[in-house]
CSV table of N, CA and C in Angstrom, one decimal:
chain,number,residue,atom,x,y,z
A,1,MET,N,71.4,61.0,158.3
A,1,MET,CA,72.5,61.7,157.7
A,1,MET,C,72.6,63.0,158.0
A,2,ASN,N,74.1,63.2,158.0
A,2,ASN,CA,74.4,64.6,158.5
A,2,ASN,C,74.9,65.2,157.3
A,3,LYS,N,75.0,66.9,157.6
A,3,LYS,CA,75.3,67.6,156.4
A,3,LYS,C,76.5,67.3,155.6
A,4,ASP,N,77.6,67.0,155.8
A,4,ASP,CA,78.8,66.4,155.2
A,4,ASP,C,78.4,65.2,154.4
A,5,GLN,N,78.0,64.1,155.3
A,5,GLN,CA,77.4,62.9,154.3
A,5,GLN,C,77.0,63.4,153.3
A,6,LEU,N,75.7,64.4,153.3
A,6,LEU,CA,75.1,64.8,151.9
A,6,LEU,C,75.5,65.3,151.1
A,7,VAL,N,76.9,66.1,151.7
A,7,VAL,CA,77.8,66.7,150.6
A,7,VAL,C,78.1,65.5,149.7
A,8,ASN,N,79.0,64.8,150.4
A,8,ASN,CA,79.8,63.9,149.9
A,8,ASN,C,79.0,62.8,149.0
A,9,ALA,N,77.9,63.0,149.2
A,9,ALA,CA,77.0,61.8,148.0
A,9,ALA,C,76.8,62.7,147.0
A,10,ALA,N,76.4,64.6,147.2
A,10,ALA,CA,76.7,64.9,145.9
A,10,ALA,C,77.8,65.0,145.3
A,11,LYS,N,79.0,65.2,146.3
A,11,LYS,CA,80.2,65.4,145.7
A,11,LYS,C,80.8,63.5,144.4
A,12,ASP,N,80.0,62.6,145.2
A,12,ASP,CA,80.1,61.5,144.3
A,12,ASP,C,79.3,61.6,142.9
A,13,MET,N,78.8,62.4,142.5
A,13,MET,CA,77.9,62.7,141.3
A,13,MET,C,78.4,63.4,140.4
A,14,LEU,N,79.6,63.9,140.6
A,14,LEU,CA,80.4,64.6,139.7
A,14,LEU,C,80.9,64.1,138.6
A,15,ASP,N,81.1,63.0,138.9
A,15,ASP,CA,82.0,62.0,137.7
A,15,ASP,C,80.9,61.4,137.1
A,16,ARG,N,79.5,61.5,137.3
A,16,ARG,CA,78.3,60.8,136.5
A,16,ARG,C,77.8,62.1,135.4
A,17,ALA,N,78.3,63.0,136.2
A,17,ALA,CA,77.7,64.1,135.1
A,17,ALA,C,78.0,64.1,133.3
A,18,PHE,N,77.0,64.3,132.5
A,18,PHE,CA,77.3,63.8,131.1
A,18,PHE,C,77.5,65.6,131.3
A,19,VAL,N,78.5,66.2,130.7
A,19,VAL,CA,78.9,67.8,130.2
A,19,VAL,C,80.2,67.8,129.4
A,20,PRO,N,79.5,66.9,127.5
A,20,PRO,CA,80.5,67.5,127.3
A,20,PRO,C,80.6,68.7,126.4
A,21,TYR,N,80.0,69.6,126.4
A,21,TYR,CA,79.7,70.9,125.9
A,21,TYR,C,80.2,72.0,126.9
A,22,SER,N,79.9,72.3,128.5
A,22,SER,CA,80.3,73.3,128.9
A,22,SER,C,81.4,72.5,130.1
A,23,LYS,N,81.5,71.6,130.1
A,23,LYS,CA,82.6,70.6,130.8
A,23,LYS,C,82.7,71.4,132.4
A,24,PHE,N,81.2,71.5,133.0
A,24,PHE,CA,81.2,72.5,134.4
A,24,PHE,C,80.2,71.1,134.8
A,25,PRO,N,80.7,69.7,135.2
A,25,PRO,CA,80.0,69.1,136.0
A,25,PRO,C,79.4,69.8,137.5
A,26,VAL,N,78.3,69.4,138.1
A,26,VAL,CA,77.8,69.2,139.1
A,26,VAL,C,76.9,68.1,139.8
A,27,GLY,N,76.9,68.3,141.2
A,27,GLY,CA,76.4,67.0,141.3
A,27,GLY,C,75.5,67.5,142.8
A,28,ALA,N,74.4,66.7,143.0
A,28,ALA,CA,73.4,67.2,143.8
A,28,ALA,C,72.9,65.6,144.6
A,29,ALA,N,72.7,65.7,145.9
A,29,ALA,CA,72.2,65.3,147.1
A,29,ALA,C,70.8,65.6,147.3
A,30,LEU,N,69.8,64.7,147.7
A,30,LEU,CA,68.2,65.2,147.9
A,30,LEU,C,68.0,64.5,148.8
A,31,LEU,N,68.0,64.6,150.5
A,31,LEU,CA,67.4,63.8,151.7
A,31,LEU,C,65.9,64.2,151.7
A,32,THR,N,65.2,63.1,151.8
A,32,THR,CA,64.0,62.8,152.3
A,32,THR,C,64.0,63.0,153.9
A,33,LYS,N,62.9,63.3,154.5
A,33,LYS,CA,62.3,63.4,155.7
A,33,LYS,C,62.6,61.8,156.6
A,34,ASP,N,62.3,60.8,155.5
A,34,ASP,CA,62.5,59.8,155.9
A,34,ASP,C,63.5,58.6,155.7
A,35,GLY,N,65.1,59.6,155.2
A,35,GLY,CA,66.3,59.2,154.9
A,35,GLY,C,66.6,58.5,153.9
A,36,LYS,N,65.8,58.8,153.1
A,36,LYS,CA,66.5,58.5,151.9
A,36,LYS,C,67.3,59.5,151.0
A,37,VAL,N,68.5,59.3,150.1
A,37,VAL,CA,68.8,60.0,149.4
A,37,VAL,C,69.0,59.6,147.7
A,38,TYR,N,68.5,61.2,147.5
A,38,TYR,CA,67.9,61.0,145.6
A,38,TYR,C,69.5,61.8,144.9
A,39,GLN,N,70.3,60.9,144.5
A,39,GLN,CA,71.5,62.0,143.6
A,39,GLN,C,70.9,62.0,142.4
A,40,GLY,N,71.6,63.4,141.9
A,40,GLY,CA,71.7,63.7,140.4
A,40,GLY,C,72.9,64.7,139.8
A,41,CYS,N,73.2,64.9,138.6
A,41,CYS,CA,73.9,65.2,138.1
A,41,CYS,C,73.2,66.2,137.2
A,42,ASN,N,74.6,67.0,136.3
A,42,ASN,CA,73.6,67.6,135.4
A,42,ASN,C,74.0,67.1,134.2
A,43,ILE,N,73.1,67.1,133.3
A,43,ILE,CA,72.9,66.0,131.9
A,43,ILE,C,72.6,67.1,131.0
A,44,GLU,N,74.1,67.4,130.0
A,44,GLU,CA,73.6,68.5,129.0
A,44,GLU,C,73.2,67.5,127.6
A,45,ASN,N,72.3,68.3,126.5
A,45,ASN,CA,72.5,68.3,125.2
A,45,ASN,C,72.6,69.1,124.5
A,46,ALA,N,72.8,68.7,123.3
A,46,ALA,CA,73.3,69.5,122.3
A,46,ALA,C,72.3,70.7,122.0
A,47,ALA,N,71.3,70.4,122.2
A,47,ALA,CA,70.2,71.7,122.5
A,47,ALA,C,70.2,71.9,123.5
A,48,TYR,N,71.0,73.1,124.0
A,48,TYR,CA,71.1,73.4,125.5
A,48,TYR,C,69.7,73.6,126.0
A,49,PRO,N,69.1,74.3,125.7
A,49,PRO,CA,67.7,74.5,126.1
A,49,PRO,C,67.0,72.8,127.1
A,50,VAL,N,67.3,72.0,126.6
A,50,VAL,CA,66.8,71.2,127.1
A,50,VAL,C,67.4,70.0,128.1
A,51,THR,N,69.3,70.8,128.2
A,51,THR,CA,70.3,70.4,129.4
A,51,THR,C,69.1,70.2,130.6
A,52,CYS,N,69.4,69.8,132.2
A,52,CYS,CA,69.1,69.5,133.0
A,52,CYS,C,69.8,69.5,134.1
A,53,CYS,N,69.8,70.4,135.0
A,53,CYS,CA,70.8,70.5,136.1
A,53,CYS,C,70.7,69.4,137.5
A,54,ALA,N,71.8,69.4,137.8
A,54,ALA,CA,71.9,68.1,139.1
A,54,ALA,C,70.9,68.3,140.0
A,55,GLU,N,70.4,69.8,140.6
A,55,GLU,CA,69.1,69.5,141.4
A,55,GLU,C,68.1,69.4,141.0
A,56,ARG,N,67.5,69.7,139.7
A,56,ARG,CA,66.0,69.0,139.2
A,56,ARG,C,66.4,68.0,138.7
A,57,VAL,N,67.5,66.9,138.4
A,57,VAL,CA,67.5,65.9,138.2
A,57,VAL,C,66.9,65.0,139.6
A,58,ALA,N,67.6,65.3,140.8
A,58,ALA,CA,67.8,64.5,142.1
A,58,ALA,C,66.3,65.2,142.4
A,59,ILE,N,65.7,66.2,142.2
A,59,ILE,CA,64.3,66.3,142.9
A,59,ILE,C,63.4,65.5,141.8
A,60,PHE,N,63.6,65.5,140.7
A,60,PHE,CA,62.4,64.7,139.9
A,60,PHE,C,62.4,63.3,139.8
A,61,LYS,N,63.7,62.9,140.5
A,61,LYS,CA,64.1,61.4,140.8
A,61,LYS,C,63.1,61.3,142.2
A,62,ALA,N,63.2,62.0,143.2
A,62,ALA,CA,62.7,61.6,144.0
A,62,ALA,C,61.2,62.2,144.2
A,63,VAL,N,60.6,62.5,143.1
A,63,VAL,CA,59.5,62.9,142.8
A,63,VAL,C,58.1,62.0,142.7
A,64,SER,N,59.1,61.5,141.3
A,64,SER,CA,58.8,60.2,140.3
A,64,SER,C,58.7,59.3,141.3
A,65,GLU,N,59.4,58.9,142.3
A,65,GLU,CA,59.3,58.0,143.0
A,65,GLU,C,58.2,57.9,144.3
A,66,GLY,N,57.5,59.3,144.1
A,66,GLY,CA,56.6,59.8,145.0
A,66,GLY,C,56.9,60.1,146.4
A,67,GLU,N,58.2,60.7,146.6
A,67,GLU,CA,58.6,61.6,147.5
A,67,GLU,C,58.0,62.9,147.5
A,68,ARG,N,57.8,63.7,148.8
A,68,ARG,CA,57.5,64.4,148.4
A,68,ARG,C,57.7,65.7,149.8
A,69,ASP,N,58.2,64.6,150.9
A,69,ASP,CA,58.6,65.1,151.9
A,69,ASP,C,60.3,65.1,152.2
A,70,PHE,N,60.8,66.4,152.4
A,70,PHE,CA,62.4,66.9,151.9
A,70,PHE,C,63.1,67.5,153.3
A,71,GLU,N,64.0,66.9,153.5
A,71,GLU,CA,65.0,67.4,154.9
A,71,GLU,C,65.9,68.6,154.2
A,72,ALA,N,66.4,68.2,153.3
A,72,ALA,CA,67.5,68.9,152.8
A,72,ALA,C,68.8,69.1,151.3
A,73,LEU,N,69.1,69.6,150.8
A,73,LEU,CA,69.5,69.1,149.4
A,73,LEU,C,71.2,69.8,149.7
A,74,ALA,N,72.0,69.0,148.9
A,74,ALA,CA,73.3,69.7,148.7
A,74,ALA,C,73.8,69.7,147.4
A,75,VAL,N,74.5,70.8,147.2
A,75,VAL,CA,75.1,70.6,145.5
A,75,VAL,C,76.6,71.0,145.7
A,76,ILE,N,77.1,70.9,144.6
A,76,ILE,CA,78.6,70.8,144.7
A,76,ILE,C,79.0,71.1,143.1
A,77,ALA,N,79.9,71.7,142.8
A,77,ALA,CA,81.0,71.7,141.4
A,77,ALA,C,82.5,72.1,141.7
A,78,ASN,N,82.9,72.1,141.0
A,78,ASN,CA,84.6,72.6,140.4
A,78,ASN,C,84.6,74.1,140.8
A,79,THR,N,84.0,74.9,141.5
A,79,THR,CA,84.0,76.3,141.6
A,79,THR,C,84.5,76.7,142.5
A,80,ASP,N,85.2,78.1,142.6
A,80,ASP,CA,85.7,78.7,143.4
A,80,ASP,C,85.4,78.9,145.0
A,81,ARG,N,84.0,79.4,144.5
A,81,ARG,CA,82.6,79.7,145.8
A,81,ARG,C,81.8,78.8,145.7
A,82,PRO,N,81.0,78.7,146.6
A,82,PRO,CA,80.1,77.4,147.1
A,82,PRO,C,79.0,77.8,145.5
A,83,VAL,N,78.3,76.8,145.3
A,83,VAL,CA,78.1,77.1,143.7
A,83,VAL,C,76.6,77.2,143.9
A,84,PRO,N,76.0,78.3,143.3
A,84,PRO,CA,74.9,78.9,143.5
A,84,PRO,C,73.8,78.2,142.6
A,85,PRO,N,72.6,77.8,142.7
A,85,PRO,CA,71.7,77.0,141.7
A,85,PRO,C,71.3,78.3,140.6
A,86,CYS,N,70.7,77.9,139.8
A,86,CYS,CA,70.4,78.4,138.9
A,86,CYS,C,69.0,79.1,139.1
A,87,GLY,N,68.5,80.2,138.3
A,87,GLY,CA,66.9,80.6,138.5
A,87,GLY,C,66.4,79.3,138.3
A,88,ALA,N,65.9,78.4,137.3
A,88,ALA,CA,65.1,77.1,136.7
A,88,ALA,C,65.1,76.5,138.3
A,89,CYS,N,66.1,75.9,139.0
A,89,CYS,CA,66.3,75.3,140.0
A,89,CYS,C,65.7,75.4,141.3
A,90,ARG,N,65.9,76.9,141.0
A,90,ARG,CA,65.3,78.2,142.6
A,90,ARG,C,63.8,77.6,142.3
A,91,GLN,N,63.4,77.8,141.4
A,91,GLN,CA,61.9,77.9,141.1
A,91,GLN,C,61.4,76.3,141.3
A,92,VAL,N,62.2,75.4,140.9
A,92,VAL,CA,61.5,74.4,140.8
A,92,VAL,C,61.5,73.7,142.5
A,93,MET,N,62.7,74.3,143.1
A,93,MET,CA,62.9,73.8,145.0
A,93,MET,C,62.0,74.7,145.3
A,94,SER,N,61.2,76.2,145.1
A,94,SER,CA,60.1,76.4,145.8
A,94,SER,C,59.1,75.7,145.2
A,95,GLU,N,58.8,75.0,144.5
A,95,GLU,CA,57.7,73.9,144.4
A,95,GLU,C,57.4,72.9,145.3
A,96,PHE,N,59.0,72.6,145.2
A,96,PHE,CA,58.6,71.5,146.1
A,96,PHE,C,59.1,71.0,147.7
A,97,PHE,N,60.0,72.2,148.0
A,97,PHE,CA,60.5,72.0,149.4
A,97,PHE,C,59.9,73.3,150.1
A,98,SER,N,60.1,73.3,151.6
A,98,SER,CA,59.3,74.5,152.3
A,98,SER,C,60.2,75.5,152.3
A,99,PRO,N,59.6,76.8,152.3
A,99,PRO,CA,60.8,77.9,152.8
A,99,PRO,C,62.3,77.8,153.0
A,100,ASP,N,61.6,76.9,154.6
A,100,ASP,CA,62.7,76.9,155.5
A,100,ASP,C,63.9,75.6,155.1
A,101,MET,N,63.7,74.9,154.3
A,101,MET,CA,64.5,74.0,154.1
A,101,MET,C,66.2,74.5,153.9
A,102,SER,N,66.7,73.5,154.4
A,102,SER,CA,68.3,73.4,154.4
A,102,SER,C,69.1,73.4,152.6
A,103,VAL,N,69.4,73.9,152.2
A,103,VAL,CA,70.4,73.7,151.0
A,103,VAL,C,72.1,74.0,151.4
A,104,TYR,N,72.6,73.1,151.0
A,104,TYR,CA,74.2,73.3,151.4
A,104,TYR,C,75.0,73.4,150.0
A,105,ILE,N,75.2,74.5,149.4
A,105,ILE,CA,76.2,75.0,148.3
A,105,ILE,C,77.4,74.7,148.7
A,106,THR,N,78.3,74.2,147.4
A,106,THR,CA,79.7,73.7,147.9
A,106,THR,C,80.5,74.1,147.0
A,107,SER,N,81.8,74.3,146.9
A,107,SER,CA,83.1,74.7,146.2
A,107,SER,C,83.8,73.5,146.0
A,108,LYS,N,84.6,73.3,145.2
A,108,LYS,CA,85.6,72.4,145.0
A,108,LYS,C,86.6,72.1,145.8
A,109,ASP,N,86.6,73.2,146.8
A,109,ASP,CA,87.3,72.9,148.3
A,109,ASP,C,86.5,72.5,149.4
A,110,MET,N,85.3,72.2,148.9
A,110,MET,CA,84.6,71.6,150.1
A,110,MET,C,84.1,72.7,151.1
A,111,GLU,N,84.3,74.0,150.4
A,111,GLU,CA,83.8,75.5,151.1
A,111,GLU,C,82.2,74.8,150.9
A,112,VAL,N,81.7,74.9,152.4
A,112,VAL,CA,80.0,74.5,152.4
A,112,VAL,C,79.5,76.2,152.9
A,113,LYS,N,78.3,76.4,152.1
A,113,LYS,CA,77.7,77.9,152.8
A,113,LYS,C,76.2,77.1,152.9
A,114,SER,N,75.6,77.2,153.8
A,114,SER,CA,74.4,76.9,154.6
A,114,SER,C,73.2,77.7,154.2
A,115,THR,N,72.3,77.7,153.2
A,115,THR,CA,71.0,78.8,153.3
A,115,THR,C,69.9,78.1,153.3
A,116,THR,N,68.9,78.7,152.8
A,116,THR,CA,67.6,78.0,152.6
A,116,THR,C,67.0,78.7,151.3
A,117,VAL,N,65.8,77.9,150.9
A,117,VAL,CA,65.6,77.6,149.8
A,117,VAL,C,64.4,79.1,149.8
A,118,GLU,N,63.8,79.9,151.0
A,118,GLU,CA,63.5,81.2,150.9
A,118,GLU,C,64.7,82.2,150.7
A,119,GLU,N,66.0,81.9,151.1
A,119,GLU,CA,67.2,83.1,151.1
A,119,GLU,C,67.7,82.8,149.6
A,120,LEU,N,67.0,81.6,148.8
A,120,LEU,CA,68.1,81.4,147.5
A,120,LEU,C,66.8,81.9,146.7
A,121,LEU,N,65.2,82.2,147.0
A,121,LEU,CA,64.5,82.5,146.0
A,121,LEU,C,63.6,83.4,147.1
A,122,PRO,N,64.0,84.5,147.6
A,122,PRO,CA,62.4,85.4,148.0
A,122,PRO,C,61.5,85.6,147.3
A,123,PHE,N,60.2,85.8,147.9
A,123,PHE,CA,59.3,86.1,147.2
A,123,PHE,C,58.9,85.8,146.0
A,124,SER,N,59.3,84.1,146.1
A,124,SER,CA,58.9,83.1,144.8
A,124,SER,C,57.5,83.3,144.4
A,125,PHE,N,57.2,82.8,143.2
A,125,PHE,CA,55.7,82.3,142.7
A,125,PHE,C,55.8,81.0,142.8
A,126,THR,N,54.4,80.5,143.6
A,126,THR,CA,54.1,79.7,144.3
A,126,THR,C,52.8,78.9,143.6
A,127,PRO,N,52.1,77.8,144.1
A,127,PRO,CA,51.2,77.0,143.1
A,127,PRO,C,50.1,78.1,144.1
A,128,GLU,N,49.9,79.0,144.8
A,128,GLU,CA,48.8,79.7,145.8
A,128,GLU,C,49.0,80.7,144.8
A,129,ASP,N,50.0,81.2,144.5
A,129,ASP,CA,50.0,82.3,143.3
A,129,ASP,C,48.5,81.8,142.3
A,130,LEU,N,49.2,80.9,141.7
A,130,LEU,CA,48.5,80.4,140.7
A,130,LEU,C,46.8,80.0,140.7
A,131,GLU,N,46.4,79.8,142.0
A,131,GLU,CA,45.1,79.2,142.4
A,131,GLU,C,44.3,80.3,142.3
A,132,LYS,N,45.1,81.5,143.1
A,132,LYS,CA,44.6,82.6,143.4
A,132,LYS,C,44.0,83.9,142.1
A,133,GLY,N,45.1,83.2,140.9
A,133,GLY,CA,45.2,84.2,139.7
A,133,GLY,C,43.9,83.4,139.1
A,134,ARG,N,43.5,82.6,138.9
A,134,ARG,CA,42.6,82.1,138.1
A,134,ARG,C,41.3,82.6,138.1
A,135,GLN,N,40.7,82.9,136.8
A,135,GLN,CA,39.7,83.3,136.9
A,135,GLN,C,38.9,82.3,136.7
A,136,SER,N,37.2,82.6,137.7
A,136,SER,CA,36.2,81.4,137.5
A,136,SER,C,35.1,81.6,136.4
């Protein structure tokens, strides 16, 4: 699957977003190294903190199915510029993706910016930090 196909898989999710409060649909598509695609959309809740972003929905679907090897992630929203992932999504990405994994952020006009997990969240907190910080 190429970048454009992955972006289109993310775009297909915009209509599935459950966004009665923000009216801000976001779609995501996550490609595994073996070619599977896990799609996600944002799902809101009246208790705003328990809302889940499209990126995390796609990641959690894949992880819950046993996936751990990822190739690329595409994200799209109806924004004028390529949509940047929120901080929570960036942290989850740093947990499950390699620092050099491609992330394609996309605007409503299909402007795609290619970036990496490391560029989105430099000097991220990792499982290694947690392990090294534990007291014996």
